[in-house]
Short mmCIF file of C-alpha atoms in Angstrom, two decimals:
data_model
loop_
_atom_site.label_atom_id
_atom_site.label_comp_id
_atom_site.label_asym_id
_atom_site.label_seq_id
_atom_site.Cartn_x
_atom_site.Cartn_y
_atom_site.Cartn_z
CA MET A 1 2.03 0.03 70.10
CA PRO A 2 2.00 2.50 67.38
CA THR A 3 2.68 1.17 63.92
CA ALA A 4 3.60 2.65 60.74
CA SER A 5 0.31 1.63 59.03
CA GLY A 6 -1.66 3.54 56.31
CA HIS A 7 -3.86 5.25 58.75
CA THR A 8 -2.95 8.82 59.74
CA GLU A 9 -4.04 11.30 62.29
CA ALA A 10 -2.43 14.67 61.30
CA ILE A 11 -1.97 17.45 63.84
CA ARG A 12 0.20 20.58 63.51
CA ALA A 13 2.70 21.07 66.23
CA THR A 14 1.49 24.51 67.06
CA LYS A 15 -1.92 23.22 67.78
CA VAL A 16 -0.43 20.59 70.06
CA ILE A 17 1.42 23.10 72.03
CA GLY A 18 -0.68 24.83 74.76
CA THR A 19 -3.17 21.96 74.85
CA ASP A 20 -4.31 20.94 78.50
CA VAL A 21 -3.26 17.61 79.83
CA TYR A 22 -5.61 15.67 82.17
CA ASN A 23 -5.31 12.59 84.28
CA PRO A 24 -7.92 9.90 83.91
CA GLY A 25 -9.82 11.14 86.92
CA GLY A 26 -10.41 14.48 84.99
CA ASP A 27 -8.01 16.66 86.96
CA LYS A 28 -6.06 19.14 84.81
CA ILE A 29 -2.31 18.37 85.43
CA GLY A 30 -0.68 20.73 83.08
CA LYS A 31 -0.31 21.57 79.41
CA ILE A 32 1.96 20.73 76.42
CA GLU A 33 4.83 23.12 76.39
CA ASP A 34 6.76 21.54 73.36
CA VAL A 35 7.33 18.45 71.44
CA VAL A 36 10.60 16.78 70.92
CA LEU A 37 11.24 15.32 67.47
CA ASP A 38 13.67 12.57 66.76
CA LYS A 39 15.06 13.70 63.42
CA THR A 40 16.99 10.64 62.67
CA SER A 41 14.22 8.11 62.88
CA ASN A 42 11.47 10.51 61.73
CA ASN A 43 9.64 9.83 65.05
CA ILE A 44 8.14 11.88 67.69
CA MET A 45 10.15 11.41 70.88
CA PHE A 46 8.26 13.30 73.62
CA ALA A 47 5.47 15.45 74.43
CA VAL A 48 6.87 17.95 77.04
CA VAL A 49 4.39 18.66 79.66
CA GLY A 50 4.66 21.59 82.17
CA PHE A 51 2.72 21.03 85.45
CA GLY A 52 2.95 24.68 86.54
CA GLY A 53 2.10 25.14 90.17
CA PHE A 54 -0.31 22.22 90.27
CA LEU A 55 2.19 19.75 91.36
CA GLY A 56 4.51 22.21 92.80
CA MET A 57 7.21 21.87 90.35
CA ASN A 58 7.61 25.11 88.51
CA GLU A 59 11.10 24.83 86.84
CA LYS A 60 10.97 21.39 85.46
CA TYR A 61 9.61 19.95 82.25
CA HIS A 62 8.23 16.49 82.16
CA PRO A 63 8.92 14.48 78.87
CA LEU A 64 6.27 11.86 78.29
CA PRO A 65 6.13 9.30 75.62
CA TRP A 66 4.09 10.86 72.76
CA SER A 67 2.12 7.62 72.52
CA SER A 68 0.89 7.94 76.03
CA LEU A 69 -1.29 11.03 75.19
CA ASP A 70 -4.90 10.27 74.21
CA TYR A 71 -6.72 13.20 72.70
CA GLN A 72 -10.31 13.51 74.05
CA LYS A 73 -12.50 15.82 71.91
CA GLY A 74 -15.08 16.50 74.65
CA ARG A 75 -12.38 17.71 77.04
CA ASP A 76 -10.45 19.51 74.23
CA GLY A 77 -7.34 18.09 75.88
CA TYR A 78 -5.01 15.09 76.11
CA VAL A 79 -5.52 12.41 78.80
CA VAL A 80 -2.58 10.49 80.16
CA GLY A 81 -3.09 7.32 82.18
CA TYR A 82 -0.53 8.06 84.87
CA SER A 83 -1.22 8.95 88.50
CA LYS A 84 0.00 12.21 90.09
CA ASP A 85 2.58 10.20 92.11
CA GLN A 86 3.95 8.59 89.10
CA LEU A 87 4.26 12.03 87.20
CA LYS A 88 5.70 13.59 90.15
CA ALA A 89 8.40 10.96 90.64
CA GLY A 90 9.07 10.77 86.82
CA PRO A 91 12.04 12.14 84.81
CA ALA A 92 11.99 15.96 84.80
CA GLU A 93 14.61 18.43 83.26
CA GLY A 94 15.26 21.96 82.33
CA ILE A 95 14.13 22.73 78.84
CA ASP A 96 17.54 22.54 77.24
CA GLU A 97 18.42 19.28 79.00
CA LEU A 98 15.57 17.64 77.09
CA THR A 99 17.68 17.39 73.90
CA LYS A 100 21.07 17.00 75.52
CA ASN A 101 23.19 14.47 73.66
CA ASP A 102 20.50 14.09 71.11
CA GLY A 103 18.06 12.93 73.77
CA GLU A 104 19.09 9.35 73.68
CA ALA A 105 19.74 8.63 77.36
CA LEU A 106 16.62 10.55 78.38
CA ARG A 107 14.59 8.77 75.87
CA ASP A 108 15.63 5.37 77.15
CA LYS A 109 14.99 6.53 80.70
CA VAL A 110 11.50 8.01 80.09
CA TYR A 111 10.26 5.03 78.00
CA ASP A 112 11.50 2.76 80.71
CA TYR A 113 10.04 4.64 83.60
CA TYR A 114 6.55 4.78 82.02
CA ASN A 115 6.95 1.41 80.60
CA ALA A 116 5.92 2.68 77.21
CA PRO A 117 6.37 0.74 73.96
CA ARG A 118 9.57 1.68 72.22
CA TYR A 119 9.35 3.11 68.65
CA TRP A 120 12.96 2.26 67.96
CA GLN A 121 14.59 -1.20 67.91
CA MET B 1 15.35 6.05 54.23
CA PRO B 2 15.07 6.90 58.11
CA THR B 3 14.77 3.68 60.23
CA ALA B 4 13.80 3.27 63.81
CA SER B 5 17.39 2.56 64.99
CA GLY B 6 19.00 3.30 68.32
CA HIS B 7 20.58 6.51 67.15
CA THR B 8 18.59 9.77 67.89
CA GLU B 9 18.88 13.41 66.97
CA ALA B 10 16.49 15.30 69.28
CA ILE B 11 15.18 18.76 68.47
CA ARG B 12 12.30 20.63 70.00
CA ALA B 13 9.47 21.61 67.58
CA THR B 14 9.59 25.20 68.89
CA LYS B 15 13.17 25.46 67.68
CA VAL B 16 12.42 23.86 64.30
CA ILE B 17 9.76 26.43 63.66
CA GLY B 18 11.25 29.65 62.32
CA THR B 19 14.37 28.02 61.03
CA ASP B 20 15.40 29.18 57.51
CA VAL B 21 15.27 26.79 54.54
CA TYR B 22 17.92 26.82 51.70
CA ASN B 23 18.27 25.23 48.31
CA PRO B 24 21.58 23.47 47.61
CA GLY B 25 22.76 26.46 45.77
CA GLY B 26 22.58 28.40 49.00
CA ASP B 27 19.66 30.69 48.30
CA LYS B 28 17.07 31.08 51.14
CA ILE B 29 13.92 29.81 49.93
CA GLY B 30 11.75 30.33 53.00
CA LYS B 31 11.31 29.13 56.58
CA ILE B 32 9.72 26.45 58.67
CA GLU B 33 6.12 27.61 59.69
CA ASP B 34 5.10 24.48 61.33
CA VAL B 35 5.49 20.70 61.60
CA VAL B 36 2.69 18.22 60.97
CA LEU B 37 2.75 15.22 63.30
CA ASP B 38 1.22 11.78 62.37
CA LYS B 39 -0.36 10.92 65.88
CA THR B 40 -1.31 7.36 64.94
CA SER B 41 2.07 6.26 63.71
CA ASN B 42 4.27 8.36 66.01
CA ASN B 43 5.89 9.77 62.89
CA ILE B 44 6.56 13.25 61.62
CA MET B 45 4.63 13.68 58.55
CA PHE B 46 5.64 17.16 57.12
CA ALA B 47 7.77 20.08 57.56
CA VAL B 48 5.56 23.06 56.51
CA VAL B 49 7.52 25.67 54.64
CA GLY B 50 6.45 29.10 53.74
CA PHE B 51 8.12 30.68 50.85
CA GLY B 52 7.07 34.21 51.63
CA GLY B 53 7.45 36.68 48.79
CA PHE B 54 10.51 34.95 47.42
CA LEU B 55 8.72 32.54 45.06
CA GLY B 56 5.75 34.86 44.77
CA MET B 57 3.37 32.62 46.63
CA ASN B 58 2.26 34.26 49.80
CA GLU B 59 -0.80 32.42 50.97
CA LYS B 60 0.22 28.87 50.48
CA TYR B 61 2.06 26.51 52.70
CA HIS B 62 4.34 23.86 51.13
CA PRO B 63 4.37 20.57 52.93
CA LEU B 64 7.74 18.68 52.47
CA PRO B 65 8.69 15.33 53.75
CA TRP B 66 10.45 15.82 57.01
CA SER B 67 13.27 13.51 55.89
CA SER B 68 14.04 15.83 53.00
CA LEU B 69 15.41 18.41 55.36
CA ASP B 70 19.08 18.38 56.08
CA TYR B 71 20.29 20.61 58.89
CA GLN B 72 23.42 22.43 58.25
CA LYS B 73 25.08 23.92 61.26
CA GLY B 74 27.20 26.50 59.38
CA ARG B 75 24.12 27.95 57.63
CA ASP B 76 22.07 27.62 60.82
CA GLY B 77 19.24 26.31 58.49
CA TYR B 78 17.86 23.47 56.77
CA VAL B 79 18.82 22.62 53.07
CA VAL B 80 16.41 20.69 50.75
CA GLY B 81 17.59 19.18 47.58
CA TYR B 82 14.76 20.51 45.43
CA SER B 83 15.01 23.20 42.79
CA LYS B 84 12.82 26.32 42.82
CA ASP B 85 10.82 24.95 40.01
CA GLN B 86 10.14 21.70 41.68
CA LEU B 87 8.99 23.48 44.96
CA LYS B 88 6.97 26.00 42.84
CA ALA B 89 5.12 23.22 41.12
CA GLY B 90 4.77 21.09 44.36
CA PRO B 91 1.61 20.62 46.40
CA ALA B 92 0.70 23.76 48.35
CA GLU B 93 -2.27 24.29 50.63
CA GLY B 94 -3.91 26.71 53.10
CA ILE B 95 -2.85 26.14 56.73
CA ASP B 96 -5.94 24.25 57.68
CA GLU B 97 -6.04 22.17 54.56
CA LEU B 98 -2.65 20.53 55.61
CA THR B 99 -4.37 18.35 58.09
CA LYS B 100 -7.77 17.87 56.39
CA ASN B 101 -9.04 14.31 56.60
CA ASP B 102 -6.13 13.49 58.91
CA GLY B 103 -3.66 14.42 56.14
CA GLU B 104 -3.63 11.02 54.39
CA ALA B 105 -4.40 12.14 50.92
CA LEU B 106 -1.97 15.07 51.07
CA ARG B 107 0.69 12.77 52.62
CA ASP B 108 0.56 10.33 49.65
CA LYS B 109 0.51 13.18 47.24
CA VAL B 110 3.49 14.93 48.69
CA TYR B 111 5.61 11.90 49.17
CA ASP B 112 4.95 10.82 45.56
CA TYR B 113 5.73 14.26 44.24
CA TYR B 114 9.03 14.54 45.86
CA ASN B 115 9.78 10.83 45.37
CA ALA B 116 10.52 10.59 49.09
CA PRO B 117 10.81 7.41 51.08
CA ARG B 118 7.62 6.52 52.85
CA TYR B 119 7.74 6.01 56.52
CA TRP B 120 4.49 3.95 56.44
CA GLN B 121 3.80 0.61 54.84
#
């Protein structure tokens, strides 16, 4: 679980956006389309991943817990430890729906679905 | 100080970027050029503000504590409670310097300079 320790790993949002996303097997599954910020708590809520044509879902955006992304230098991309089937069945929304009602319901749904550690209490 | 409570206020990074920034007097002082994310701790480290020609500093980017930005709907922009002189004398860097050495030294410098609450321990 990420903790607010002294160590940092700074990255600009405009560098994150557009980065490829892979599964552990090395298949490219999409790219980062945006990042959803949680203004109130100063936290990063989601990485927004678009799967393009690869999984056959063109119109929907997949919010993933930011902490689930592991940057791998050799691949110049992020790796997420989820299977295609898991991602396919995961929460997906239109771009404006991602921040609807301040994202609270979607946040809970996504973190529960991926069984990701919560950054809030 | 922002706390990791249940309440959220979700906003997409691509919507934040390009938003105007004002001082409390209502003067436009610049706009958000980027957001620096702290991958390790899941936090938002800086809003990167460009002052353009207004303060006469074209080449430098001003990292501000994200928590110092207050979105005001009526103005369709962020208000920061710092004076022009404070901002002028504040830390400013080239865009690639913002994330140098994972941003740790700059983070400490900026939060100290603006006397902003630390999100880390």
